[in-house]
Structure formats: C-alpha cells, structure tokens
Amino acid sequence: MPELPEVETIARGVDTRIRGDRIVEAWFSNHPQPFKTAPERQVEGLEGRMILGVHRTGKHIVCELGDLSGAKTGQSSAQWIVHLGMTGRLLVTTPAGPVANHTHARLTLASGREIRFVDPRRFGRLELRDLEQGAVFRGAGKEPLNIAADDFAALFRGRKLAIKAALLNQTLLTGVGNIYADESLFRAGIRPRRRAGRLTRAELECLRVALKTVLEHAIRLGGSSVSDYVDADGVRGFFQLEHCVYLRTGQPCRTCNTPIRRILIAGRGTHYCPQCQH
DNA sequence: CATTTCACCTGGTGGC
DNA sequence: TGCCACCAGGTGAAAT
C-alpha cells in the first residue's frame, strides 16, 4: 500500500497514541511470510518492553523499545520494525474490537489499547532488532525530503535505466513508490522513460524539488487512499483527490486536457501526460 | 556490477 | 450469478 507520506502519517498517529505505553502480551499468526524475525523471538523481545517512540525511516515504521529490565534509561535497546508491503495496516484499537481478516499481529498494551497488524496479501514484514551491538536500523537509500541537490544529482549519474525505475530503487532513494514517482515526474515535466543518466542537472534539480513538494503536500493531506489505505485510527487520506496522473489513464490532463497515458516500466503501471512531459 | 523479470499473495473490478 | 482476465501502494531472488 503505502509510500513515504502514508507511512509518515501512520507512524505519527501510532506514536502519539502509544508512546510511553508498555507491551503486555504479543500474539502472531501462523503464516510464515510476514515474519522477518521468527514469531517466537518477537514475542520474547516484545513482551514487557516500554515503547519509547515511533517514527518512519523510508517505508519502514520503527518502534523504539526500552530495556527489558524496565530500567528508565530512555535509551532504545531494541526496535520493532514494520514494513506494510502493498496492503498492510497498523492500527491502534481496543482488544474488544472485532478482529479483521488477515490479522497477523496483536500487541496488547498496559493502557488497555492494542496494536494490530493486518495484511491480506502478506507482502509486509515484521522484524525485531536487538540494538545491544549498536546497529541502528537505517534504510540503504537517501531520504528524499532532505537530500542535498548535489547528492540527488549524483544518484543518477551514468545510469542507463529509466528515471521512473531509478526513483523506485530503494537503495538510491528510500520511501518513493509508484504513486509519488509518477506524480513527481509529472510535476517536473519529465517523461518516465527518459534514461536517468541523460537528465540535465537542471532537470534533476527540478525533479528533486518536485518530489519534495509532492511528498510534503501529501503528508499534509494524510497520504493517498487509493483502495483501502487508512491511518492508525482507520481514517483515509485525501491526497488521491490531487493526483494528476496516477490511475488517471484516459482522463484529461489537469493542465492541458490531453488524455493521460499508461505504459509499463519495470513491470509497474506508469502514468504520464504526453503533452506536458518531455 | 547494473538492470530486468518474475514470484510472492488476496481482492476488487469489469467484460462476457 | 459465475467465470476469467487484469489490475493494485512493494521488494527480493533469479536471470540476463
């Protein structure tokens, strides 16, 4: 489901609701796919721990966990890392609420609330990282919201793949997915099939600013709800109403009325305006 | 190494 | 109503 703006919205919502709470009990489903760390080890590492805070890194939601001994050091000693895949949801509810189909994790908290991870397609992943060795989780790629112009341009130098495919590569930039790749390329006036290494410095700078602008705007609107995306409270976002090209195949461009085209790049549906983008 | 393709899953939609 | 093809916010392994 979610890209940077949706993950940011969810992480913020979860953080305000469960920061300072304590995990009393952890339950996991029997499907093996969602677990990057074995469920038994996650139960062991989660139960009894304090949640110090929740934040986003790339498309990952990171829950910082306190010491197992319960000592109030404020120092994170472990991380519970949630990747939502295509259809994952992370919800804060009460234990009494009806349990949705495809619920793969339930963490009951000391306050009486409950965190649930629901994921029909099971492309999402849950991981527990012990930080005793000091290995803080960080995605491989750069964050598009604060990358410098020089660093952004350097990412694409000499690359022969389509700029759209490069934007989706999480080892270059982290957090950009199919919606915001298409929307930022439209805003920058760049065709998605252009080879990344052939873009001029001016075009790349235009793209960096467009990407940042689009992502920040989407965060303000609570993300895009294309089918079933909801935030930590089950509320939909509103950025889908502002999409210029994504899933608008055949509809008139908002700028020039030319029908939006859909092509395949890197196996992903790609939407652009043949008039506005060069 | 860089790049492309495909498998992994369920569910919704639209055509016949 | 049923059946089928196709599409969907992602990513990592295998192939080229």
JSON list of N, CA, C and O (backbone and C1' of nucleotides) in Angstrom, two decimals, chain A residues 1 59 224 227-228 246 268, chain C residues 6-12:
[
{"chain": "A", "resi": 1, "resn": "MET", "atom": "N", "xyz": [0.80, -1.19, 0.00]},
{"chain": "A", "resi": 1, "resn": "MET", "atom": "CA", "xyz": [0.00, 0.00, 0.00]},
{"chain": "A", "resi": 1, "resn": "MET", "atom": "C", "xyz": [0.84, 1.26, 0.00]},
{"chain": "A", "resi": 1, "resn": "MET", "atom": "O", "xyz": [0.81, 2.03, -0.91]},
{"chain": "A", "resi": 59, "resn": "LYS", "atom": "N", "xyz": [10.24, 3.50, 3.99]},
{"chain": "A", "resi": 59, "resn": "LYS", "atom": "CA", "xyz": [8.89, 2.97, 4.08]},
{"chain": "A", "resi": 59, "resn": "LYS", "atom": "C", "xyz": [8.71, 2.11, 5.32]},
{"chain": "A", "resi": 59, "resn": "LYS", "atom": "O", "xyz": [7.73, 1.38, 5.44]},
{"chain": "A", "resi": 224, "resn": "SER", "atom": "N", "xyz": [-2.38, 9.19, 0.45]},
{"chain": "A", "resi": 224, "resn": "SER", "atom": "CA", "xyz": [-3.33, 8.85, -0.61]},
{"chain": "A", "resi": 224, "resn": "SER", "atom": "C", "xyz": [-4.07, 7.58, -0.25]},
{"chain": "A", "resi": 224, "resn": "SER", "atom": "O", "xyz": [-3.45, 6.57, 0.06]},
{"chain": "A", "resi": 227, "resn": "SER", "atom": "N", "xyz": [-7.19, 2.46, -2.43]},
{"chain": "A", "resi": 227, "resn": "SER", "atom": "CA", "xyz": [-8.26, 1.48, -2.24]},
{"chain": "A", "resi": 227, "resn": "SER", "atom": "C", "xyz": [-8.62, 1.37, -0.77]},
{"chain": "A", "resi": 227, "resn": "SER", "atom": "O", "xyz": [-9.69, 1.77, -0.35]},
{"chain": "A", "resi": 228, "resn": "ASP", "atom": "N", "xyz": [-7.69, 0.87, 0.03]},
{"chain": "A", "resi": 228, "resn": "ASP", "atom": "CA", "xyz": [-8.08, 0.58, 1.41]},
{"chain": "A", "resi": 228, "resn": "ASP", "atom": "C", "xyz": [-7.13, 1.18, 2.44]},
{"chain": "A", "resi": 228, "resn": "ASP", "atom": "O", "xyz": [-7.16, 0.79, 3.60]},
{"chain": "A", "resi": 246, "resn": "TYR", "atom": "N", "xyz": [-1.52, 9.58, -11.68]},
{"chain": "A", "resi": 246, "resn": "TYR", "atom": "CA", "xyz": [-1.61, 8.21, -11.17]},
{"chain": "A", "resi": 246, "resn": "TYR", "atom": "C", "xyz": [-3.05, 7.68, -11.22]},
{"chain": "A", "resi": 246, "resn": "TYR", "atom": "O", "xyz": [-3.97, 8.32, -10.70]},
{"chain": "A", "resi": 268, "resn": "ARG", "atom": "N", "xyz": [5.78, -1.98, -13.66]},
{"chain": "A", "resi": 268, "resn": "ARG", "atom": "CA", "xyz": [4.80, -1.20, -12.91]},
{"chain": "A", "resi": 268, "resn": "ARG", "atom": "C", "xyz": [4.02, -0.28, -13.83]},
{"chain": "A", "resi": 268, "resn": "ARG", "atom": "O", "xyz": [4.59, 0.34, -14.74]},
{"chain": "C", "resi": 6, "resn": "DC", "atom": "P", "xyz": [-5.23, -10.85, -19.61]},
{"chain": "C", "resi": 6, "resn": "DC", "atom": "O5'", "xyz": [-5.37, -9.63, -18.61]},
{"chain": "C", "resi": 6, "resn": "DC", "atom": "C5'", "xyz": [-6.39, -8.66, -18.83]},
{"chain": "C", "resi": 6, "resn": "DC", "atom": "C4'", "xyz": [-6.41, -7.69, -17.68]},
{"chain": "C", "resi": 6, "resn": "DC", "atom": "C3'", "xyz": [-5.01, -7.29, -17.18]},
{"chain": "C", "resi": 6, "resn": "DC", "atom": "O3'", "xyz": [-4.94, -5.89, -17.09]},
{"chain": "C", "resi": 6, "resn": "DC", "atom": "C1'", "xyz": [-6.38, -7.94, -15.38]},
{"chain": "C", "resi": 7, "resn": "DC", "atom": "P", "xyz": [-3.49, -5.16, -16.99]},
{"chain": "C", "resi": 7, "resn": "DC", "atom": "O5'", "xyz": [-3.61, -4.35, -15.64]},
{"chain": "C", "resi": 7, "resn": "DC", "atom": "C5'", "xyz": [-4.70, -3.46, -15.42]},
{"chain": "C", "resi": 7, "resn": "DC", "atom": "C4'", "xyz": [-4.90, -3.29, -13.94]},
{"chain": "C", "resi": 7, "resn": "DC", "atom": "C3'", "xyz": [-3.59, -3.09, -13.18]},
{"chain": "C", "resi": 7, "resn": "DC", "atom": "O3'", "xyz": [-3.36, -1.71, -12.91]},
{"chain": "C", "resi": 7, "resn": "DC", "atom": "C1'", "xyz": [-5.09, -4.61, -12.05]},
{"chain": "C", "resi": 8, "resn": "DA", "atom": "P", "xyz": [-1.90, -1.28, -12.35]},
{"chain": "C", "resi": 8, "resn": "DA", "atom": "O5'", "xyz": [-2.10, -1.41, -10.77]},
{"chain": "C", "resi": 8, "resn": "DA", "atom": "C5'", "xyz": [-2.99, -0.56, -10.08]},
{"chain": "C", "resi": 8, "resn": "DA", "atom": "C4'", "xyz": [-3.07, -0.96, -8.63]},
{"chain": "C", "resi": 8, "resn": "DA", "atom": "C3'", "xyz": [-1.72, -1.30, -8.02]},
{"chain": "C", "resi": 8, "resn": "DA", "atom": "O3'", "xyz": [-1.10, -0.11, -7.54]},
{"chain": "C", "resi": 8, "resn": "DA", "atom": "C1'", "xyz": [-3.36, -2.92, -7.40]},
{"chain": "C", "resi": 9, "resn": "DG", "atom": "P", "xyz": [0.33, 0.33, -8.12]},
{"chain": "C", "resi": 9, "resn": "DG", "atom": "O5'", "xyz": [1.06, 1.06, -6.95]},
{"chain": "C", "resi": 9, "resn": "DG", "atom": "C5'", "xyz": [0.38, 1.59, -5.84]},
{"chain": "C", "resi": 9, "resn": "DG", "atom": "C4'", "xyz": [1.39, 2.04, -4.83]},
{"chain": "C", "resi": 9, "resn": "DG", "atom": "C3'", "xyz": [2.26, 0.96, -4.23]},
{"chain": "C", "resi": 9, "resn": "DG", "atom": "O3'", "xyz": [3.34, 1.59, -3.56]},
{"chain": "C", "resi": 9, "resn": "DG", "atom": "C1'", "xyz": [0.58, 1.46, -2.74]},
{"chain": "C", "resi": 10, "resn": "DG", "atom": "P", "xyz": [4.78, 1.09, -3.85]},
{"chain": "C", "resi": 10, "resn": "DG", "atom": "O5'", "xyz": [4.73, -0.42, -3.34]},
{"chain": "C", "resi": 10, "resn": "DG", "atom": "C5'", "xyz": [4.60, -0.71, -1.97]},
{"chain": "C", "resi": 10, "resn": "DG", "atom": "C4'", "xyz": [5.68, -1.66, -1.51]},
{"chain": "C", "resi": 10, "resn": "DG", "atom": "C3'", "xyz": [7.09, -1.30, -1.99]},
{"chain": "C", "resi": 10, "resn": "DG", "atom": "O3'", "xyz": [8.00, -1.50, -0.91]},
{"chain": "C", "resi": 10, "resn": "DG", "atom": "C1'", "xyz": [6.50, -3.46, -2.76]},
{"chain": "C", "resi": 11, "resn": "DT", "atom": "P", "xyz": [9.56, -1.23, -1.08]},
{"chain": "C", "resi": 11, "resn": "DT", "atom": "O5'", "xyz": [10.19, -2.66, -1.32]},
{"chain": "C", "resi": 11, "resn": "DT", "atom": "C5'", "xyz": [9.88, -3.66, -0.35]},
{"chain": "C", "resi": 11, "resn": "DT", "atom": "C4'", "xyz": [10.44, -4.98, -0.79]},
{"chain": "C", "resi": 11, "resn": "DT", "atom": "C3'", "xyz": [11.88, -4.90, -1.34]},
{"chain": "C", "resi": 11, "resn": "DT", "atom": "O3'", "xyz": [12.54, -6.06, -0.95]},
{"chain": "C", "resi": 11, "resn": "DT", "atom": "C1'", "xyz": [10.56, -6.00, -2.87]},
{"chain": "C", "resi": 12, "resn": "DG", "atom": "P", "xyz": [13.55, -6.20, 0.23]},
{"chain": "C", "resi": 12, "resn": "DG", "atom": "O5'", "xyz": [14.40, -7.53, -0.11]},
{"chain": "C", "resi": 12, "resn": "DG", "atom": "C5'", "xyz": [13.84, -8.76, 0.27]},
{"chain": "C", "resi": 12, "resn": "DG", "atom": "C4'", "xyz": [13.97, -9.75, -0.88]},
{"chain": "C", "resi": 12, "resn": "DG", "atom": "C3'", "xyz": [15.40, -9.91, -1.39]},
{"chain": "C", "resi": 12, "resn": "DG", "atom": "O3'", "xyz": [15.59, -11.28, -1.64]},
{"chain": "C", "resi": 12, "resn": "DG", "atom": "C1'", "xyz": [13.99, -9.50, -3.18]}
]
